[in-house]
Amino acid sequence: MPLTVWAEFITSILLLLALPSLTVGVACLLLDRVAGTSFFMPAGLIIGGNSLERSGGNPLLWQHLFWFFGHPEVYIVILPAMGMISDVVSTFSRRPIFGYRGMVYALCGIAGLGFIVWGHHMFTSGMNPRSALPS
């Protein structure tokens, strides 16, 4: 199977797993703005000198939901190009792809790592690092 097809297959899996978190985040944000819920509105928020009645949400939740989508999105964009370039180079050089199996494993590894490292975008969020540790 060509590497382009592998890259498209892995990209489709990434899309199936990453888009629901963005959809949930946007739905919660819409409910916060229109229906008066407080998924992302923190307690004690004062806007225009008035304290909001709805409170108790967590703004970091939006960041987690967004970056759980946003970090794999980088690989959703780049993986198909990597597969195509690999096939184009091997076609025009008239040589088989060196390390075909390794390249397939690398594409899968990139996709897997793309999901588990979204937390590095949270370093500047002000979140206490000890809050992520089990107690």
PDB file of N, CA and C in Angstrom, residues 15-82:
ATOM      1  N   LEU A  15      -8.515  12.696  12.793  1.00  0.00           N
ATOM      2  CA  LEU A  15      -9.694  13.558  12.696  1.00  0.00           C
ATOM      3  C   LEU A  15     -10.860  13.001  13.509  1.00  0.00           C
ATOM      4  N   LEU A  16     -11.073  11.688  13.420  1.00  0.00           N
ATOM      5  CA  LEU A  16     -12.174  11.074  14.171  1.00  0.00           C
ATOM      6  C   LEU A  16     -11.996  11.205  15.681  1.00  0.00           C
ATOM      7  N   LEU A  17     -10.763  11.216  16.131  1.00  0.00           N
ATOM      8  CA  LEU A  17     -10.515  11.296  17.567  1.00  0.00           C
ATOM      9  C   LEU A  17     -10.361  12.726  18.077  1.00  0.00           C
ATOM     10  N   ALA A  18      -9.935  13.659  17.229  1.00  0.00           N
ATOM     11  CA  ALA A  18      -9.647  15.020  17.690  1.00  0.00           C
ATOM     12  C   ALA A  18     -10.837  15.967  17.564  1.00  0.00           C
ATOM     13  N   LEU A  19     -11.639  15.828  16.541  1.00  0.00           N
ATOM     14  CA  LEU A  19     -12.732  16.781  16.329  1.00  0.00           C
ATOM     15  C   LEU A  19     -13.808  16.780  17.413  1.00  0.00           C
ATOM     16  N   PRO A  20     -14.131  15.648  18.046  1.00  0.00           N
ATOM     17  CA  PRO A  20     -15.158  15.722  19.095  1.00  0.00           C
ATOM     18  C   PRO A  20     -14.815  16.655  20.248  1.00  0.00           C
ATOM     19  N   SER A  21     -13.550  16.759  20.630  1.00  0.00           N
ATOM     20  CA  SER A  21     -13.211  17.668  21.738  1.00  0.00           C
ATOM     21  C   SER A  21     -13.430  19.117  21.329  1.00  0.00           C
ATOM     22  N   LEU A  22     -13.124  19.467  20.089  1.00  0.00           N
ATOM     23  CA  LEU A  22     -13.405  20.829  19.623  1.00  0.00           C
ATOM     24  C   LEU A  22     -14.904  21.069  19.547  1.00  0.00           C
ATOM     25  N   THR A  23     -15.657  20.090  19.095  1.00  0.00           N
ATOM     26  CA  THR A  23     -17.110  20.222  19.005  1.00  0.00           C
ATOM     27  C   THR A  23     -17.726  20.435  20.387  1.00  0.00           C
ATOM     28  N   VAL A  24     -17.271  19.681  21.370  1.00  0.00           N
ATOM     29  CA  VAL A  24     -17.774  19.844  22.737  1.00  0.00           C
ATOM     30  C   VAL A  24     -17.401  21.216  23.280  1.00  0.00           C
ATOM     31  N   GLY A  25     -16.154  21.640  23.040  1.00  0.00           N
ATOM     32  CA  GLY A  25     -15.718  22.955  23.511  1.00  0.00           C
ATOM     33  C   GLY A  25     -16.531  24.086  22.904  1.00  0.00           C
ATOM     34  N   VAL A  26     -16.788  24.014  21.606  1.00  0.00           N
ATOM     35  CA  VAL A  26     -17.567  25.063  20.945  1.00  0.00           C
ATOM     36  C   VAL A  26     -19.018  25.042  21.426  1.00  0.00           C
ATOM     37  N   ALA A  27     -19.582  23.854  21.632  1.00  0.00           N
ATOM     38  CA  ALA A  27     -20.954  23.760  22.136  1.00  0.00           C
ATOM     39  C   ALA A  27     -21.056  24.348  23.543  1.00  0.00           C
ATOM     40  N   CYS A  28     -20.096  24.045  24.403  1.00  0.00           N
ATOM     41  CA  CYS A  28     -20.103  24.610  25.756  1.00  0.00           C
ATOM     42  C   CYS A  28     -19.915  26.126  25.724  1.00  0.00           C
ATOM     43  N   LEU A  29     -19.054  26.617  24.851  1.00  0.00           N
ATOM     44  CA  LEU A  29     -18.847  28.056  24.720  1.00  0.00           C
ATOM     45  C   LEU A  29     -20.114  28.747  24.230  1.00  0.00           C
ATOM     46  N   LEU A  30     -20.793  28.122  23.274  1.00  0.00           N
ATOM     47  CA  LEU A  30     -22.059  28.670  22.786  1.00  0.00           C
ATOM     48  C   LEU A  30     -23.110  28.690  23.889  1.00  0.00           C
ATOM     49  N   LEU A  31     -23.174  27.629  24.672  1.00  0.00           N
ATOM     50  CA  LEU A  31     -24.122  27.596  25.794  1.00  0.00           C
ATOM     51  C   LEU A  31     -23.781  28.645  26.842  1.00  0.00           C
ATOM     52  N   ASP A  32     -22.495  28.890  27.085  1.00  0.00           N
ATOM     53  CA  ASP A  32     -22.086  29.943  28.020  1.00  0.00           C
ATOM     54  C   ASP A  32     -22.565  31.310  27.548  1.00  0.00           C
ATOM     55  N   ARG A  33     -22.457  31.552  26.277  1.00  0.00           N
ATOM     56  CA  ARG A  33     -22.793  32.881  25.759  1.00  0.00           C
ATOM     57  C   ARG A  33     -24.277  33.082  25.545  1.00  0.00           C
ATOM     58  N   VAL A  34     -24.982  32.030  25.175  1.00  0.00           N
ATOM     59  CA  VAL A  34     -26.394  32.184  24.798  1.00  0.00           C
ATOM     60  C   VAL A  34     -27.353  31.718  25.897  1.00  0.00           C
ATOM     61  N   ALA A  35     -27.081  30.577  26.496  1.00  0.00           N
ATOM     62  CA  ALA A  35     -28.043  29.970  27.416  1.00  0.00           C
ATOM     63  C   ALA A  35     -27.777  30.283  28.886  1.00  0.00           C
ATOM     64  N   GLY A  36     -26.695  30.980  29.188  1.00  0.00           N
ATOM     65  CA  GLY A  36     -26.439  31.362  30.570  1.00  0.00           C
ATOM     66  C   GLY A  36     -25.797  30.295  31.426  1.00  0.00           C
ATOM     67  N   THR A  37     -25.203  29.306  30.830  1.00  0.00           N
ATOM     68  CA  THR A  37     -24.494  28.294  31.623  1.00  0.00           C
ATOM     69  C   THR A  37     -23.133  28.832  32.035  1.00  0.00           C
ATOM     70  N   SER A  38     -22.405  28.068  32.803  1.00  0.00           N
ATOM     71  CA  SER A  38     -21.076  28.537  33.235  1.00  0.00           C
ATOM     72  C   SER A  38     -20.049  27.417  33.159  1.00  0.00           C
ATOM     73  N   PHE A  39     -19.812  26.931  31.965  1.00  0.00           N
ATOM     74  CA  PHE A  39     -18.761  25.927  31.800  1.00  0.00           C
ATOM     75  C   PHE A  39     -17.383  26.557  31.935  1.00  0.00           C
ATOM     76  N   PHE A  40     -17.227  27.774  31.400  1.00  0.00           N
ATOM     77  CA  PHE A  40     -15.922  28.416  31.366  1.00  0.00           C
ATOM     78  C   PHE A  40     -15.864  29.700  32.183  1.00  0.00           C
ATOM     79  N   MET A  41     -16.961  30.166  32.747  1.00  0.00           N
ATOM     80  CA  MET A  41     -16.993  31.407  33.534  1.00  0.00           C
ATOM     81  C   MET A  41     -16.564  31.107  34.970  1.00  0.00           C
ATOM     82  N   PRO A  42     -15.464  31.684  35.440  1.00  0.00           N
ATOM     83  CA  PRO A  42     -15.011  31.392  36.803  1.00  0.00           C
ATOM     84  C   PRO A  42     -15.877  32.093  37.844  1.00  0.00           C
ATOM     85  N   ALA A  43     -15.812  31.603  39.061  1.00  0.00           N
ATOM     86  CA  ALA A  43     -16.566  32.215  40.159  1.00  0.00           C
ATOM     87  C   ALA A  43     -15.995  33.593  40.468  1.00  0.00           C
ATOM     88  N   GLY A  44     -16.876  34.535  40.797  1.00  0.00           N
ATOM     89  CA  GLY A  44     -16.454  35.875  41.183  1.00  0.00           C
ATOM     90  C   GLY A  44     -16.039  36.753  40.021  1.00  0.00           C
ATOM     91  N   LEU A  45     -16.450  36.439  38.811  1.00  0.00           N
ATOM     92  CA  LEU A  45     -16.087  37.229  37.634  1.00  0.00           C
ATOM     93  C   LEU A  45     -16.886  38.524  37.621  1.00  0.00           C
ATOM     94  N   ILE A  46     -16.188  39.650  37.480  1.00  0.00           N
ATOM     95  CA  ILE A  46     -16.840  40.960  37.457  1.00  0.00           C
ATOM     96  C   ILE A  46     -16.615  41.571  36.084  1.00  0.00           C
ATOM     97  N   ILE A  47     -17.715  41.900  35.411  1.00  0.00           N
ATOM     98  CA  ILE A  47     -17.649  42.513  34.088  1.00  0.00           C
ATOM     99  C   ILE A  47     -18.444  43.811  34.131  1.00  0.00           C
ATOM    100  N   GLY A  48     -17.794  44.920  33.799  1.00  0.00           N
ATOM    101  CA  GLY A  48     -18.466  46.221  33.797  1.00  0.00           C
ATOM    102  C   GLY A  48     -18.925  46.651  35.184  1.00  0.00           C
ATOM    103  N   GLY A  49     -18.214  46.253  36.232  1.00  0.00           N
ATOM    104  CA  GLY A  49     -18.573  46.621  37.590  1.00  0.00           C
ATOM    105  C   GLY A  49     -19.660  45.758  38.197  1.00  0.00           C
ATOM    106  N   ASN A  50     -20.188  44.815  37.442  1.00  0.00           N
ATOM    107  CA  ASN A  50     -21.251  43.932  37.936  1.00  0.00           C
ATOM    108  C   ASN A  50     -20.721  42.508  38.057  1.00  0.00           C
ATOM    109  N   SER A  51     -21.060  41.872  39.171  1.00  0.00           N
ATOM    110  CA  SER A  51     -20.673  40.485  39.367  1.00  0.00           C
ATOM    111  C   SER A  51     -21.650  39.591  38.606  1.00  0.00           C
ATOM    112  N   LEU A  52     -21.121  38.633  37.906  1.00  0.00           N
ATOM    113  CA  LEU A  52     -21.980  37.714  37.159  1.00  0.00           C
ATOM    114  C   LEU A  52     -22.659  36.744  38.113  1.00  0.00           C
ATOM    115  N   GLU A  53     -23.937  36.496  37.871  1.00  0.00           N
ATOM    116  CA  GLU A  53     -24.667  35.546  38.719  1.00  0.00           C
ATOM    117  C   GLU A  53     -24.228  34.111  38.431  1.00  0.00           C
ATOM    118  N   ARG A  54     -24.018  33.848  37.166  1.00  0.00           N
ATOM    119  CA  ARG A  54     -23.579  32.500  36.813  1.00  0.00           C
ATOM    120  C   ARG A  54     -22.081  32.400  37.067  1.00  0.00           C
ATOM    121  N   SER A  55     -21.670  31.393  37.743  1.00  0.00           N
ATOM    122  CA  SER A  55     -20.253  31.256  38.050  1.00  0.00           C
ATOM    123  C   SER A  55     -19.954  29.812  38.409  1.00  0.00           C
ATOM    124  N   GLY A  56     -18.688  29.525  38.536  1.00  0.00           N
ATOM    125  CA  GLY A  56     -18.270  28.199  38.967  1.00  0.00           C
ATOM    126  C   GLY A  56     -17.600  27.385  37.890  1.00  0.00           C
ATOM    127  N   GLY A  57     -17.438  27.935  36.693  1.00  0.00           N
ATOM    128  CA  GLY A  57     -16.786  27.207  35.616  1.00  0.00           C
ATOM    129  C   GLY A  57     -15.275  27.299  35.706  1.00  0.00           C
ATOM    130  N   ASN A  58     -14.620  26.722  34.731  1.00  0.00           N
ATOM    131  CA  ASN A  58     -13.168  26.695  34.732  1.00  0.00           C
ATOM    132  C   ASN A  58     -12.643  27.090  33.357  1.00  0.00           C
ATOM    133  N   PRO A  59     -11.973  28.243  33.244  1.00  0.00           N
ATOM    134  CA  PRO A  59     -11.434  28.651  31.944  1.00  0.00           C
ATOM    135  C   PRO A  59     -10.366  27.703  31.396  1.00  0.00           C
ATOM    136  N   LEU A  60      -9.678  26.984  32.287  1.00  0.00           N
ATOM    137  CA  LEU A  60      -8.675  26.027  31.817  1.00  0.00           C
ATOM    138  C   LEU A  60      -9.306  24.870  31.061  1.00  0.00           C
ATOM    139  N   LEU A  61     -10.574  24.609  31.316  1.00  0.00           N
ATOM    140  CA  LEU A  61     -11.269  23.556  30.587  1.00  0.00           C
ATOM    141  C   LEU A  61     -11.292  23.868  29.097  1.00  0.00           C
ATOM    142  N   TRP A  62     -11.522  25.144  28.752  1.00  0.00           N
ATOM    143  CA  TRP A  62     -11.505  25.535  27.338  1.00  0.00           C
ATOM    144  C   TRP A  62     -10.132  25.281  26.725  1.00  0.00           C
ATOM    145  N   GLN A  63      -9.075  25.628  27.453  1.00  0.00           N
ATOM    146  CA  GLN A  63      -7.734  25.414  26.924  1.00  0.00           C
ATOM    147  C   GLN A  63      -7.446  23.926  26.711  1.00  0.00           C
ATOM    148  N   HIS A  64      -7.851  23.109  27.662  1.00  0.00           N
ATOM    149  CA  HIS A  64      -7.631  21.670  27.497  1.00  0.00           C
ATOM    150  C   HIS A  64      -8.402  21.135  26.306  1.00  0.00           C
ATOM    151  N   LEU A  65      -9.682  21.513  26.193  1.00  0.00           N
ATOM    152  CA  LEU A  65     -10.481  21.021  25.066  1.00  0.00           C
ATOM    153  C   LEU A  65      -9.922  21.514  23.740  1.00  0.00           C
ATOM    154  N   PHE A  66      -9.506  22.776  23.681  1.00  0.00           N
ATOM    155  CA  PHE A  66      -8.973  23.314  22.437  1.00  0.00           C
ATOM    156  C   PHE A  66      -7.654  22.653  22.062  1.00  0.00           C
ATOM    157  N   TRP A  67      -6.728  22.539  22.999  1.00  0.00           N
ATOM    158  CA  TRP A  67      -5.428  21.986  22.651  1.00  0.00           C
ATOM    159  C   TRP A  67      -5.474  20.489  22.427  1.00  0.00           C
ATOM    160  N   PHE A  68      -6.469  19.794  23.008  1.00  0.00           N
ATOM    161  CA  PHE A  68      -6.609  18.374  22.702  1.00  0.00           C
ATOM    162  C   PHE A  68      -6.972  18.194  21.235  1.00  0.00           C
ATOM    163  N   PHE A  69      -7.624  19.195  20.653  1.00  0.00           N
ATOM    164  CA  PHE A  69      -7.850  19.195  19.209  1.00  0.00           C
ATOM    165  C   PHE A  69      -6.675  19.845  18.473  1.00  0.00           C
ATOM    166  N   GLY A  70      -6.204  20.974  18.981  1.00  0.00           N
ATOM    167  CA  GLY A  70      -5.249  21.806  18.261  1.00  0.00           C
ATOM    168  C   GLY A  70      -3.888  21.168  18.053  1.00  0.00           C
ATOM    169  N   HIS A  71      -3.433  20.377  19.015  1.00  0.00           N
ATOM    170  CA  HIS A  71      -2.116  19.778  18.829  1.00  0.00           C
ATOM    171  C   HIS A  71      -2.135  18.679  17.766  1.00  0.00           C
ATOM    172  N   PRO A  72      -3.089  17.752  17.789  1.00  0.00           N
ATOM    173  CA  PRO A  72      -3.137  16.779  16.693  1.00  0.00           C
ATOM    174  C   PRO A  72      -3.440  17.417  15.339  1.00  0.00           C
ATOM    175  N   GLU A  73      -4.077  18.593  15.350  1.00  0.00           N
ATOM    176  CA  GLU A  73      -4.403  19.265  14.087  1.00  0.00           C
ATOM    177  C   GLU A  73      -3.145  19.569  13.281  1.00  0.00           C
ATOM    178  N   VAL A  74      -2.058  19.866  13.941  1.00  0.00           N
ATOM    179  CA  VAL A  74      -0.798  20.116  13.242  1.00  0.00           C
ATOM    180  C   VAL A  74      -0.412  18.889  12.419  1.00  0.00           C
ATOM    181  N   TYR A  75      -0.589  17.720  12.996  1.00  0.00           N
ATOM    182  CA  TYR A  75      -0.223  16.490  12.306  1.00  0.00           C
ATOM    183  C   TYR A  75      -1.289  16.079  11.296  1.00  0.00           C
ATOM    184  N   ILE A  76      -2.510  16.479  11.515  1.00  0.00           N
ATOM    185  CA  ILE A  76      -3.570  16.254  10.529  1.00  0.00           C
ATOM    186  C   ILE A  76      -3.223  16.983   9.232  1.00  0.00           C
ATOM    187  N   VAL A  77      -2.614  18.135   9.361  1.00  0.00           N
ATOM    188  CA  VAL A  77      -2.236  18.921   8.196  1.00  0.00           C
ATOM    189  C   VAL A  77      -0.975  18.368   7.529  1.00  0.00           C
ATOM    190  N   ILE A  78       0.009  17.943   8.305  1.00  0.00           N
ATOM    191  CA  ILE A  78       1.318  17.608   7.742  1.00  0.00           C
ATOM    192  C   ILE A  78       1.459  16.146   7.312  1.00  0.00           C
ATOM    193  N   LEU A  79       0.748  15.210   7.938  1.00  0.00           N
ATOM    194  CA  LEU A  79       0.937  13.793   7.606  1.00  0.00           C
ATOM    195  C   LEU A  79       0.620  13.456   6.149  1.00  0.00           C
ATOM    196  N   PRO A  80      -0.484  13.954   5.574  1.00  0.00           N
ATOM    197  CA  PRO A  80      -0.711  13.635   4.148  1.00  0.00           C
ATOM    198  C   PRO A  80       0.408  14.147   3.252  1.00  0.00           C
ATOM    199  N   ALA A  81       0.940  15.313   3.547  1.00  0.00           N
ATOM    200  CA  ALA A  81       2.041  15.844   2.744  1.00  0.00           C
ATOM    201  C   ALA A  81       3.282  14.967   2.879  1.00  0.00           C
ATOM    202  N   MET A  82       3.545  14.470   4.083  1.00  0.00           N
ATOM    203  CA  MET A  82       4.700  13.594   4.277  1.00  0.00           C
ATOM    204  C   MET A  82       4.561  12.314   3.457  1.00  0.00           C
TER     205      MET A  82
END
